[in-house]
Structure formats: C-alpha cells, structure tokens
Amino acid sequence: MSLTEDLARFIEDAGQKQALFPYLYAARAPFDPKKSAVYYSGPYWTDEEPRAAIECLLTGKWLSTGEHVHRFENAFSRMHDFTASVMVNSGSSANLVMISALKKHLGWADGDEVIVSVVGFPTTVSPLMQNNLVPVFVDITMDDLNFDLSLIEARITPRTRAILVSPVLGNPPDFDVLADLCARHGLTFVLDGCDSLGSRWRDKHLSDYAFATSCSFYPAHHITTGEGGMVSSHDEKLIDLARSFAWWGRDCYCVGSANLLPEGTCKNRFSKWLNHYDGVMDHKFVFTNVGYNLKPLDLQGAIGLVQLGKLDEIHAKRRVAKDRLAALVQARIPGVRVPGELPDACTSWFGVPIICDDNTLKTQLVRHLESNRVQTRNYFAGNILLHPAYAHLDDQSRYPNANLVLDRVFFIGCHPSYDEAVFDYVDDVLSKFVLRPAD
Ligand SMILES: Cc1ncc(COP(=O)(O)O)c(C=O)c1O
C-alpha cells in the first residue's frame, strides 16, 4: 500500500471513530465540569485544517513556502483590504522584517526613535533594537492598559520616526488621536496587530490607519497555523522588501508558482545583475539586503486558507465570550474591573483583561482559578524594563502604571469554543472564591 493510500485509510478510520484531533477545541468532546480545563486559548480547528495540511504535504510540489502560502497571502490581503502581504514563520519574525523593511524603505538612520508602550510583548520592542533604532517608551493608562496617548507628544523629538502601537489584548486606544499625532508630526503609524486581528475602529480595520501591520498565527491568537505570521501594507514596495529580508535578503521577488518560471517575474532572470561582475547572473542569487530565513512551510499556508474562512465566526464568538465572562467576574468578585472598548472601537478580543485592586486579590484569585482548571496568563512581560534584556534602556521607575501590571493584572481566555457549560463552570468557580487576609 502506498503512503498516500495508507494515510487516506488512517484518516478515514480516525474520522469514523471520532473527530481526528479531539484535543482541538472545535472538535473536542463536550465540556465536563468534573475534569475539563478552560484553556485560555488554542487552535479553533476542525478536521479541515489537518486534512488541508496533509493534502498539501502529499501533493505539494515544494515543502517550503510555495503556492499555498502565496494563496493565503493573497486571500489575507483581500479580506483586510491590503495591497500586499508576506507570510513568515511567526509574529516575532513579522515584526522583525516589518521594522527592517520600514527602516530601509523610509530611510531611517541608526539611532532614530520609535515610540512604543513600555508594557507588552518583548518581540514588539526587540526588532527596534535589532535594527539599531531606539525604543522610546510611554507609560500606560490603567483605564484600558494601552499606552497613555496624552503622554506621547512629550516624547517626540526631532529623531522620532514612528509610533508603534500594539492594542492591548486586541482592544485599540483612540485611533483618531494616534492618526492625528502621526499626521501632525510627520510620523509613520505602525501596527503590531498580532493580538488584534479583526478589531475595528470606526468600522474600518485597524490596519487601515497604519502604514504597515504585523500579525501572528501562534495558537494563542485569533487564527492559527501552528506557528506563523504576516506583514501587510498598502505599499507593495514595502512588502517586496519585507519578503527580501525574510528570504535570505535576495533581490528576486518571484512568489508561488512564479518561482518556477524560466524567465522569472522580472522577465530578466538571467542578466548582468552585478556591478563588478560582467557575467550573466541568476536573479535568484542576487542579494540586496542583509537578510534572514524566516519562511514558513507551505502546509502552514494551506491551514491558513481554511482558518480565514472561520474568521468572522471567531470574532463574533470571542466578543460574546468576553462580555459573558467580564459580567461574571465583575459580579462575583469585589475589587476587580474588566476594561471595555471605546465607543468607536469594535474589539476582537484576545483575552479578558482583569485588573485587581491589589496584589493580594490578584495572587489569590489566580491561584483559585488555576487550581480549578481555569487557565490564566499575565499580561505578558508587564513593564518590559523590569527584564534583564531591556533594563539598560531606561529607568523602570519612571513608569509607575506599568509597574502595577505584574502586581494587579492578568487575563483569562475568551476562546470561540466557550459555551454555556463553560460559562456556568467559570461562574461556579468564581462563586467559591473567598479572599483571605494577606499573609
Ligand atoms: C503583541 C504581540 N506581538 C508579537 C508577538 C509574537 O508572536 P509570535 O509568538 O507568533 O512570535 C506576540 C505573541 O503573542 C504578541 O502578543
């Protein structure tokens, strides 16, 4: 029996017994309050995604980035009104090639500054350092944990080039204010959209306000390809550059099946490409950028194409789950607050942020939830300047609100698989919480 027949039979047998991957959320058994866990996130897959991946593996021409990734890039662009997108192997890689491409495309110099929140995920900030740019930090507001827009103007200097915003758990600050700040000061609006896929401001995609946007497809995010990320823009040249950085720094911009064209997309593949070499050179091996290899596998593109079809459902279900859980937490636990969205925002929530009045409450509530199988997470790094890799950048004590995050803030999930059984279970767990005096 051939491998293909063998796998086809395996899939058939497994499919008859139960959903292929019962662990995956959309396909798993009903929630059992006696033993199921309330995972904060995870893939929202049915059997379609593994099938697409296996089919791609068995029938694809090229295991690495190929036709499926290219189709996913195009479908992603169409859905979000981008001119172009390039898929990479993670959201961190997306941020890295996005910043590298922006620096080159817009002529930023070493030492130029980018304004960013002091609270968030490390690989929002690290690509700035890796590109010899200077992150200039802004403290957060405790209203919604986003950076405090009223503090930004004071941080702008003649070397400021951009504002890099990463909406907290998908929830945008006032994008009109940010767009206005960028316009008045001639700054580039850059969006780390890893947590905010699908969120809107004034009924437009958040990315409509930005010059460049990144996205992550790690399983904690709205859609997942296992690992994966995307850089998108309305500027095609920027995406060509980002692709070059992700593809070893090469000059050739053939993608998908164009990779197989004898003359290439440029119709000039074999030509005199190098200034100091007279011979004919294959464009595929001309290097114009100091690049990386951050390409995804083609089967990740195949999975992404299936996931895109579920995006609207995922947004709607995450919004319902966030509202239900926010109401339960605030009704059951005195001393907590769950930030909401601004009137012009429509947030596709990444999680349910919970702000506690003090550290005793946070510590005991997190312990209570975790010991009852309700997963929790910190809001990532808290103040990034507390961490050894970043501490040299600035004095952490200048950011008092940021320093409250580890003490008082955490989040729980709002996964699209949550149903009434999950909400009832979380309500029951919350109802049994008793705050003890601090030790
Ligand atoms: C805001 C933000 N940016 C970047 C990343 C990095 O994405 P990845 O895990 O795909 O590298 C994350 C990860 O969760 C994130 O939350």
GROMACS .gro file of C-alpha atoms and ligand atoms in nm:
model
  455
    1MET     CA    1   0.000   0.000   0.000
    2SER     CA    2   0.138   0.342  -0.090
    3LEU     CA    3   0.193   0.606   0.176
    4THR     CA    4  -0.093   0.809   0.028
    5GLU     CA    5  -0.335   0.516   0.048
    6ASP     CA    6  -0.214   0.432   0.396
    7LEU     CA    7  -0.273   0.787   0.518
    8ALA     CA    8  -0.609   0.809   0.344
    9ARG     CA    9  -0.718   0.494   0.529
   10PHE     CA   10  -0.581   0.626   0.859
   11ILE     CA   11  -0.776   0.949   0.816
   12GLU     CA   12  -1.090   0.761   0.720
   13ASP     CA   13  -1.066   0.526   1.021
   14ALA     CA   14  -0.987   0.804   1.264
   15GLY     CA   15  -1.268   1.016   1.123
   16GLN     CA   16  -1.518   0.737   1.177
   17LYS     CA   17  -1.419   0.680   1.537
   18GLN     CA   18  -1.416   1.043   1.644
   19ALA     CA   19  -1.303   1.383   1.527
   20LEU     CA   20  -0.946   1.348   1.407
   21PHE     CA   21  -0.788   1.551   1.681
   22PRO     CA   22  -1.018   1.552   1.981
   23TYR     CA   23  -0.785   1.787   2.168
   24LEU     CA   24  -0.852   2.063   1.917
   25TYR     CA   25  -1.119   2.288   2.050
   26ALA     CA   26  -1.391   2.293   1.791
   27ALA     CA   27  -1.383   1.917   1.764
   28ARG     CA   28  -1.342   1.800   2.120
   29ALA     CA   29  -1.591   1.629   2.350
   30PRO     CA   30  -1.849   1.841   2.539
   31PHE     CA   31  -1.715   2.035   2.838
   32ASP     CA   32  -1.717   1.822   3.152
   33PRO     CA   33  -1.716   2.036   3.470
   34LYS     CA   34  -1.560   1.746   3.664
   35LYS     CA   35  -1.245   1.721   3.454
   36SER     CA   36  -1.226   1.958   3.155
   37ALA     CA   37  -0.996   2.259   3.165
   38VAL     CA   38  -1.088   2.608   3.049
   39TYR     CA   39  -0.782   2.670   2.831
   40TYR     CA   40  -0.712   3.037   2.774
   41SER     CA   41  -0.666   2.971   2.403
   42GLY     CA   42  -0.570   2.713   2.143
   43PRO     CA   43  -0.644   2.622   1.784
   44TYR     CA   44  -1.005   2.658   1.679
   45TRP     CA   45  -0.978   2.380   1.426
   46THR     CA   46  -1.199   2.107   1.294
   47ASP     CA   47  -1.072   1.818   1.083
   48GLU     CA   48  -1.049   2.052   0.784
   49GLU     CA   49  -0.716   2.205   0.885
   50PRO     CA   50  -0.523   1.878   0.941
   51ARG     CA   51  -0.672   1.744   0.618
   52ALA     CA   52  -0.557   2.052   0.426
   53ALA     CA   53  -0.211   2.021   0.581
   54ILE     CA   54  -0.177   1.653   0.497
   55GLU     CA   55  -0.309   1.702   0.146
   56CYS     CA   56  -0.059   1.983   0.093
   57LEU     CA   57   0.220   1.763   0.227
   58LEU     CA   58   0.132   1.477  -0.003
   59THR     CA   59   0.054   1.668  -0.320
   60GLY     CA   60   0.259   1.987  -0.291
   61LYS     CA   61   0.549   2.047  -0.522
   62TRP     CA   62   0.762   2.211  -0.262
   63LEU     CA   63   0.756   2.159   0.115
   64SER     CA   64   0.880   2.508   0.185
   65THR     CA   65   0.690   2.826   0.100
   66GLY     CA   66   0.501   2.775  -0.225
   67GLU     CA   67   0.164   2.802  -0.388
   68HIS     CA   68  -0.046   2.756  -0.070
   69VAL     CA   69   0.141   3.025   0.121
   70HIS     CA   70   0.107   3.257  -0.176
   71ARG     CA   71  -0.268   3.193  -0.198
   72PHE     CA   72  -0.301   3.254   0.175
   73GLU     CA   73  -0.113   3.585   0.143
   74ASN     CA   74  -0.347   3.696  -0.134
   75ALA     CA   75  -0.665   3.587   0.044
   76PHE     CA   76  -0.547   3.756   0.366
   77SER     CA   77  -0.476   4.078   0.175
   78ARG     CA   78  -0.814   4.073   0.000
   79MET     CA   79  -1.001   4.013   0.325
   80HIS     CA   80  -0.828   4.303   0.501
   81ASP     CA   81  -0.802   4.541   0.205
   82PHE     CA   82  -0.422   4.529   0.185
   83THR     CA   83  -0.233   4.574  -0.138
   84ALA     CA   84   0.014   4.302  -0.043
   85SER     CA   85   0.121   4.065   0.237
   86VAL     CA   86   0.411   3.833   0.304
   87MET     CA   87   0.381   3.529   0.531
   88VAL     CA   88   0.666   3.443   0.768
   89ASN     CA   89   0.723   3.180   1.035
   90SER     CA   90   0.599   3.380   1.340
   91GLY     CA   91   0.459   3.710   1.462
   92SER     CA   92   0.802   3.793   1.604
   93SER     CA   93   0.954   3.738   1.259
   94ALA     CA   94   0.677   3.954   1.112
   95ASN     CA   95   0.774   4.238   1.346
   96LEU     CA   96   1.142   4.188   1.264
   97VAL     CA   97   1.106   4.204   0.885
   98MET     CA   98   0.842   4.480   0.911
   99ILE     CA   99   1.080   4.707   1.105
  100SER     CA  100   1.380   4.612   0.888
  101ALA     CA  101   1.181   4.691   0.572
  102LEU     CA  102   1.041   5.017   0.713
  103LYS     CA  103   1.388   5.136   0.812
  104LYS     CA  104   1.527   5.078   0.465
  105HIS     CA  105   1.218   5.191   0.270
  106LEU     CA  106   1.172   5.515   0.464
  107GLY     CA  107   1.542   5.591   0.505
  108TRP     CA  108   1.554   5.579   0.884
  109ALA     CA  109   1.905   5.606   1.031
  110ASP     CA  110   2.068   5.420   1.318
  111GLY     CA  111   1.966   5.596   1.640
  112ASP     CA  112   1.628   5.713   1.510
  113GLU     CA  113   1.348   5.674   1.761
  114VAL     CA  114   1.020   5.485   1.767
  115ILE     CA  115   0.756   5.545   2.034
  116VAL     CA  116   0.613   5.231   2.192
  117SER     CA  117   0.429   5.122   2.507
  118VAL     CA  118   0.652   5.015   2.796
  119VAL     CA  119   0.411   4.725   2.862
  120GLY     CA  120   0.357   4.441   2.620
  121PHE     CA  121   0.526   4.157   2.439
  122PRO     CA  122   0.907   4.157   2.409
  123THR     CA  123   0.922   4.099   2.035
  124THR     CA  124   0.725   4.415   1.971
  125VAL     CA  125   1.029   4.605   2.104
  126SER     CA  126   1.325   4.383   2.019
  127PRO     CA  127   1.312   4.436   1.638
  128LEU     CA  128   1.376   4.806   1.703
  129MET     CA  129   1.693   4.720   1.896
  130GLN     CA  130   1.795   4.460   1.637
  131ASN     CA  131   1.771   4.737   1.374
  132ASN     CA  132   1.975   4.990   1.578
  133LEU     CA  133   1.666   5.202   1.639
  134VAL     CA  134   1.583   5.344   1.982
  135PRO     CA  135   1.259   5.244   2.154
  136VAL     CA  136   1.119   5.547   2.338
  137PHE     CA  137   0.875   5.429   2.599
  138VAL     CA  138   0.540   5.566   2.713
  139ASP     CA  139   0.361   5.463   3.033
  140ILE     CA  140   0.016   5.304   3.019
  141THR     CA  141  -0.320   5.420   3.146
  142MET     CA  142  -0.493   5.193   3.395
  143ASP     CA  143  -0.826   5.258   3.217
  144ASP     CA  144  -0.756   5.009   2.937
  145LEU     CA  145  -0.381   4.929   2.981
  146ASN     CA  146  -0.293   5.084   2.643
  147PHE     CA  147  -0.018   5.345   2.632
  148ASP     CA  148  -0.137   5.681   2.758
  149LEU     CA  149  -0.194   5.892   2.446
  150SER     CA  150  -0.169   6.215   2.645
  151LEU     CA  151   0.197   6.132   2.724
  152ILE     CA  152   0.309   6.069   2.366
  153GLU     CA  153   0.363   6.425   2.245
  154ALA     CA  154   0.616   6.497   2.521
  155ARG     CA  155   0.825   6.202   2.398
  156ILE     CA  156   0.851   6.322   2.036
  157THR     CA  157   1.193   6.457   1.936
  158PRO     CA  158   1.349   6.555   1.601
  159ARG     CA  159   1.465   6.192   1.571
  160THR     CA  160   1.123   6.033   1.620
  161ARG     CA  161   1.019   5.842   1.310
  162ALA     CA  162   0.718   5.632   1.408
  163ILE     CA  163   0.460   5.534   1.665
  164LEU     CA  164   0.434   5.156   1.705
  165VAL     CA  165   0.103   5.056   1.863
  166SER     CA  166   0.008   4.713   1.991
  167PRO     CA  167  -0.357   4.719   2.109
  168VAL     CA  168  -0.380   4.551   2.449
  169LEU     CA  169  -0.546   4.209   2.414
  170GLY     CA  170  -0.687   4.334   2.083
  171ASN     CA  171  -0.852   4.645   2.229
  172PRO     CA  172  -0.747   4.965   2.046
  173PRO     CA  173  -0.678   5.301   2.210
  174ASP     CA  174  -0.824   5.606   2.028
  175PHE     CA  175  -0.701   5.558   1.671
  176ASP     CA  176  -0.820   5.905   1.566
  177VAL     CA  177  -0.587   6.061   1.823
  178LEU     CA  178  -0.299   5.838   1.711
  179ALA     CA  179  -0.359   5.910   1.341
  180ASP     CA  180  -0.374   6.282   1.417
  181LEU     CA  181  -0.048   6.270   1.619
  182CYS     CA  182   0.125   6.090   1.332
  183ALA     CA  183  -0.009   6.333   1.072
  184ARG     CA  184   0.083   6.646   1.271
  185HIS     CA  185   0.437   6.528   1.347
  186GLY     CA  186   0.510   6.350   1.018
  187LEU     CA  187   0.542   6.012   1.189
  188THR     CA  188   0.474   5.668   1.046
  189PHE     CA  189   0.185   5.478   1.205
  190VAL     CA  190   0.294   5.116   1.258
  191LEU     CA  191   0.066   4.844   1.398
  192ASP     CA  192   0.177   4.533   1.582
  193GLY     CA  193  -0.156   4.367   1.508
  194CYS     CA  194  -0.055   4.026   1.645
  195ASP     CA  195  -0.329   4.039   1.911
  196SER     CA  196  -0.589   4.245   1.727
  197LEU     CA  197  -0.678   4.066   1.404
  198GLY     CA  198  -1.036   4.164   1.323
  199SER     CA  199  -1.062   4.459   1.565
  200ARG     CA  200  -1.209   4.772   1.408
  201TRP     CA  201  -1.211   5.147   1.465
  202ARG     CA  202  -1.500   5.348   1.319
  203ASP     CA  203  -1.596   5.037   1.127
  204LYS     CA  204  -1.262   5.019   0.950
  205HIS     CA  205  -0.988   4.761   1.002
  206LEU     CA  206  -0.727   4.891   1.249
  207SER     CA  207  -0.473   4.828   0.975
  208ASP     CA  208  -0.645   5.088   0.755
  209TYR     CA  209  -0.492   5.352   0.983
  210ALA     CA  210  -0.139   5.207   0.967
  211PHE     CA  211   0.133   5.211   0.703
  212ALA     CA  212   0.241   4.859   0.795
  213THR     CA  213   0.082   4.585   1.006
  214SER     CA  214   0.207   4.256   1.153
  215CYS     CA  215   0.006   3.955   1.259
  216SER     CA  216   0.073   3.628   1.447
  217PHE     CA  217  -0.072   3.282   1.385
  218TYR     CA  218   0.062   3.119   1.704
  219PRO     CA  219  -0.214   2.905   1.865
  220ALA     CA  220  -0.294   3.171   2.126
  221HIS     CA  221  -0.408   3.408   1.850
  222HIS     CA  222  -0.734   3.453   1.660
  223ILE     CA  223  -0.641   3.212   1.381
  224THR     CA  224  -0.351   2.970   1.390
  225THR     CA  225  -0.121   2.784   1.155
  226GLY     CA  226   0.079   2.636   1.446
  227GLU     CA  227   0.347   2.898   1.408
  228GLY     CA  228   0.326   3.178   1.156
  229GLY     CA  229   0.294   3.548   1.096
  230MET     CA  230   0.217   3.804   0.827
  231VAL     CA  231   0.335   4.152   0.731
  232SER     CA  232   0.088   4.356   0.529
  233SER     CA  233   0.067   4.703   0.381
  234HIS     CA  234  -0.091   4.922   0.116
  235ASP     CA  235   0.262   4.983  -0.012
  236GLU     CA  236   0.371   4.698  -0.239
  237LYS     CA  237   0.736   4.802  -0.235
  238LEU     CA  238   0.746   4.771   0.144
  239ILE     CA  239   0.619   4.414   0.121
  240ASP     CA  240   0.875   4.328  -0.152
  241LEU     CA  241   1.140   4.450   0.089
  242ALA     CA  242   0.993   4.258   0.383
  243ARG     CA  243   0.989   3.945   0.165
  244SER     CA  244   1.350   4.001   0.072
  245PHE     CA  245   1.450   4.024   0.441
  246ALA     CA  246   1.256   3.703   0.513
  247TRP     CA  247   1.406   3.524   0.207
  248TRP     CA  248   1.779   3.547   0.275
  249GLY     CA  249   1.793   3.911   0.157
  250ARG     CA  250   1.760   3.816  -0.207
  251ASP     CA  251   1.661   4.062  -0.478
  252CYS     CA  252   1.435   3.823  -0.671
  253TYR     CA  253   1.066   3.873  -0.590
  254CYS     CA  254   0.915   3.568  -0.759
  255VAL     CA  255   0.649   3.412  -0.536
  256GLY     CA  256   0.437   3.098  -0.558
  257SER     CA  257   0.442   2.929  -0.897
  258ALA     CA  258   0.633   3.226  -1.044
  259ASN     CA  259   0.933   3.070  -0.869
  260LEU     CA  260   0.926   2.807  -1.142
  261LEU     CA  261   0.915   3.050  -1.438
  262PRO     CA  262   1.229   3.016  -1.651
  263GLU     CA  263   1.249   3.394  -1.700
  264GLY     CA  264   1.110   3.492  -1.357
  265THR     CA  265   0.852   3.761  -1.276
  266CYS     CA  266   1.101   4.029  -1.378
  267LYS     CA  267   1.132   3.860  -1.723
  268ASN     CA  268   1.501   3.923  -1.691
  269ARG     CA  269   1.613   3.643  -1.463
  270PHE     CA  270   1.946   3.570  -1.635
  271SER     CA  271   2.110   3.905  -1.680
  272LYS     CA  272   2.402   4.126  -1.579
  273TRP     CA  273   2.284   4.195  -1.225
  274LEU     CA  274   2.612   4.277  -1.050
  275ASN     CA  275   2.814   4.597  -1.097
  276HIS     CA  276   3.155   4.435  -1.070
  277TYR     CA  277   3.088   4.106  -1.240
  278ASP     CA  278   3.050   4.110  -1.615
  279GLY     CA  279   2.892   3.769  -1.648
  280VAL     CA  280   2.528   3.670  -1.661
  281MET     CA  281   2.385   3.609  -1.315
  282ASP     CA  282   2.066   3.432  -1.196
  283HIS     CA  283   1.848   3.696  -1.022
  284LYS     CA  284   1.752   3.436  -0.760
  285PHE     CA  285   2.106   3.465  -0.622
  286VAL     CA  286   2.143   3.843  -0.615
  287PHE     CA  287   2.140   3.974  -0.256
  288THR     CA  288   2.040   4.335  -0.189
  289ASN     CA  289   1.963   4.308   0.183
  290VAL     CA  290   2.131   4.152   0.483
  291GLY     CA  291   1.853   3.904   0.535
  292TYR     CA  292   1.731   3.607   0.734
  293ASN     CA  293   1.549   3.287   0.650
  294LEU     CA  294   1.204   3.328   0.810
  295LYS     CA  295   0.995   3.141   0.556
  296PRO     CA  296   0.700   2.922   0.662
  297LEU     CA  297   0.620   2.573   0.533
  298ASP     CA  298   0.369   2.552   0.252
  299LEU     CA  299   0.134   2.345   0.466
  300GLN     CA  300   0.104   2.641   0.706
  301GLY     CA  301  -0.039   2.837   0.413
  302ALA     CA  302  -0.286   2.554   0.345
  303ILE     CA  303  -0.401   2.565   0.708
  304GLY     CA  304  -0.424   2.945   0.700
  305LEU     CA  305  -0.655   2.934   0.399
  306VAL     CA  306  -0.901   2.715   0.591
  307GLN     CA  307  -0.872   2.929   0.904
  308LEU     CA  308  -0.954   3.250   0.715
  309GLY     CA  309  -1.298   3.111   0.636
  310LYS     CA  310  -1.370   3.091   1.009
  311LEU     CA  311  -1.256   3.440   1.100
  312ASP     CA  312  -1.599   3.609   1.116
  313GLU     CA  313  -1.733   3.332   1.337
  314ILE     CA  314  -1.425   3.356   1.560
  315HIS     CA  315  -1.461   3.735   1.603
  316ALA     CA  316  -1.830   3.709   1.691
  317LYS     CA  317  -1.782   3.426   1.940
  318ARG     CA  318  -1.484   3.592   2.109
  319ARG     CA  319  -1.691   3.909   2.162
  320VAL     CA  320  -1.974   3.711   2.320
  321ALA     CA  321  -1.735   3.514   2.544
  322LYS     CA  322  -1.558   3.832   2.657
  323ASP     CA  323  -1.886   4.003   2.751
  324ARG     CA  324  -2.020   3.700   2.935
  325LEU     CA  325  -1.702   3.639   3.134
  326ALA     CA  326  -1.649   4.009   3.211
  327ALA     CA  327  -2.001   4.026   3.357
  328LEU     CA  328  -1.947   3.711   3.566
  329VAL     CA  329  -1.609   3.817   3.705
  330GLN     CA  330  -1.728   4.166   3.796
  331ALA     CA  331  -2.049   4.038   3.955
  332ARG     CA  332  -1.879   3.771   4.167
  333ILE     CA  333  -1.551   3.934   4.272
  334PRO     CA  334  -1.546   4.268   4.453
  335GLY     CA  335  -1.233   4.468   4.373
  336VAL     CA  336  -1.187   4.368   4.008
  337ARG     CA  337  -1.250   4.563   3.690
  338VAL     CA  338  -1.259   4.447   3.329
  339PRO     CA  339  -1.177   4.720   3.076
  340GLY     CA  340  -1.425   4.766   2.792
  341GLU     CA  341  -1.388   4.907   2.443
  342LEU     CA  342  -1.408   5.275   2.346
  343PRO     CA  343  -1.733   5.384   2.174
  344ASP     CA  344  -1.568   5.388   1.827
  345ALA     CA  345  -1.399   5.050   1.875
  346CYS     CA  346  -1.527   4.705   1.791
  347THR     CA  347  -1.273   4.479   1.957
  348SER     CA  348  -1.199   4.124   1.854
  349TRP     CA  349  -1.078   4.023   2.199
  350PHE     CA  350  -0.760   3.819   2.251
  351GLY     CA  351  -0.848   3.761   2.617
  352VAL     CA  352  -1.045   3.906   2.908
  353PRO     CA  353  -0.823   4.156   3.095
  354ILE     CA  354  -0.878   4.161   3.471
  355ILE     CA  355  -0.747   4.448   3.684
  356CYS     CA  356  -0.743   4.380   4.059
  357ASP     CA  357  -0.744   4.644   4.332
  358ASP     CA  358  -0.430   4.498   4.486
  359ASN     CA  359  -0.174   4.221   4.467
  360THR     CA  360  -0.333   4.007   4.740
  361LEU     CA  361  -0.651   3.981   4.537
  362LYS     CA  362  -0.464   3.904   4.213
  363THR     CA  363  -0.244   3.637   4.369
  364GLN     CA  364  -0.530   3.458   4.543
  365LEU     CA  365  -0.770   3.483   4.250
  366VAL     CA  366  -0.513   3.349   4.003
  367ARG     CA  367  -0.433   3.061   4.238
  368HIS     CA  368  -0.803   2.984   4.285
  369LEU     CA  369  -0.874   2.984   3.912
  370GLU     CA  370  -0.568   2.780   3.820
  371SER     CA  371  -0.634   2.520   4.089
  372ASN     CA  372  -0.985   2.485   3.947
  373ARG     CA  373  -0.862   2.431   3.589
  374VAL     CA  374  -0.931   2.782   3.461
  375GLN     CA  375  -0.612   2.894   3.287
  376THR     CA  376  -0.479   3.245   3.347
  377ARG     CA  377  -0.195   3.446   3.196
  378ASN     CA  378  -0.001   3.757   3.295
  379TYR     CA  379  -0.039   4.048   3.062
  380PHE     CA  380   0.285   3.930   2.906
  381ALA     CA  381   0.603   4.098   3.033
  382GLY     CA  382   0.443   4.376   3.239
  383ASN     CA  383   0.691   4.665   3.241
  384ILE     CA  384   0.947   4.547   2.984
  385LEU     CA  385   1.219   4.746   3.164
  386LEU     CA  386   1.199   4.507   3.460
  387HIS     CA  387   1.351   4.235   3.240
  388PRO     CA  388   1.726   4.179   3.217
  389ALA     CA  389   1.741   4.209   2.837
  390TYR     CA  390   1.576   4.551   2.837
  391ALA     CA  391   1.668   4.703   3.176
  392HIS     CA  392   1.956   4.906   3.030
  393LEU     CA  393   1.722   5.101   2.801
  394ASP     CA  394   1.562   5.324   3.062
  395ASP     CA  395   1.480   5.357   3.432
  396GLN     CA  396   1.180   5.135   3.504
  397SER     CA  397   1.068   5.353   3.798
  398ARG     CA  398   0.974   5.633   3.556
  399TYR     CA  399   0.672   5.423   3.454
  400PRO     CA  400   0.455   5.390   3.765
  401ASN     CA  401   0.143   5.248   3.598
  402ALA     CA  402   0.345   4.991   3.406
  403ASN     CA  403   0.483   4.876   3.739
  404LEU     CA  404   0.131   4.793   3.858
  405VAL     CA  405   0.074   4.538   3.581
  406LEU     CA  406   0.256   4.237   3.727
  407ASP     CA  407   0.105   4.316   4.068
  408ARG     CA  408  -0.254   4.358   3.965
  409VAL     CA  409  -0.333   4.249   3.609
  410PHE     CA  410  -0.393   3.911   3.448
  411PHE     CA  411  -0.620   3.771   3.181
  412ILE     CA  412  -0.834   3.470   3.112
  413GLY     CA  413  -0.944   3.342   2.773
  414CYS     CA  414  -1.246   3.422   2.557
  415HIS     CA  415  -1.198   3.133   2.319
  416PRO     CA  416  -1.462   3.086   2.048
  417SER     CA  417  -1.528   2.731   2.173
  418TYR     CA  418  -1.661   2.851   2.510
  419ASP     CA  419  -2.029   2.762   2.551
  420GLU     CA  420  -2.294   2.781   2.826
  421ALA     CA  421  -2.135   2.484   3.007
  422VAL     CA  422  -1.803   2.675   3.026
  423PHE     CA  423  -1.970   2.998   3.142
  424ASP     CA  424  -2.165   2.806   3.411
  425TYR     CA  425  -1.849   2.633   3.527
  426VAL     CA  426  -1.646   2.957   3.550
  427ASP     CA  427  -1.936   3.121   3.737
  428ASP     CA  428  -1.943   2.832   3.982
  429VAL     CA  429  -1.564   2.853   4.036
  430LEU     CA  430  -1.585   3.230   4.089
  431SER     CA  431  -1.873   3.192   4.336
  432LYS     CA  432  -1.648   2.977   4.559
  433PHE     CA  433  -1.368   3.232   4.581
  434VAL     CA  434  -1.302   3.363   4.932
  435LEU     CA  435  -1.044   3.637   4.983
  436ARG     CA  436  -0.822   3.568   5.284
  437PRO     CA  437  -0.624   3.836   5.468
  438ALA     CA  438  -0.275   3.888   5.322
  439ASP     CA  439  -0.004   3.670   5.483
  440LIG     C1  440   0.164   4.181   2.065
  440LIG     C2  441   0.246   4.065   2.021
  440LIG     N1  442   0.343   4.084   1.931
  440LIG     C3  443   0.421   3.982   1.887
  440LIG     C4  444   0.402   3.854   1.933
  440LIG     C5  445   0.490   3.743   1.883
  440LIG     O1  446   0.418   3.649   1.804
  440LIG     P1  447   0.477   3.501   1.784
  440LIG     O2  448   0.451   3.425   1.909
  440LIG     O3  449   0.398   3.446   1.668
  440LIG     O4  450   0.622   3.514   1.755
  440LIG     C6  451   0.304   3.829   2.028
  440LIG     C7  452   0.286   3.691   2.080
  440LIG     O5  453   0.190   3.651   2.135
  440LIG     C8  454   0.224   3.936   2.074
  440LIG     O6  455   0.128   3.917   2.164
   0.00000   0.00000   0.00000
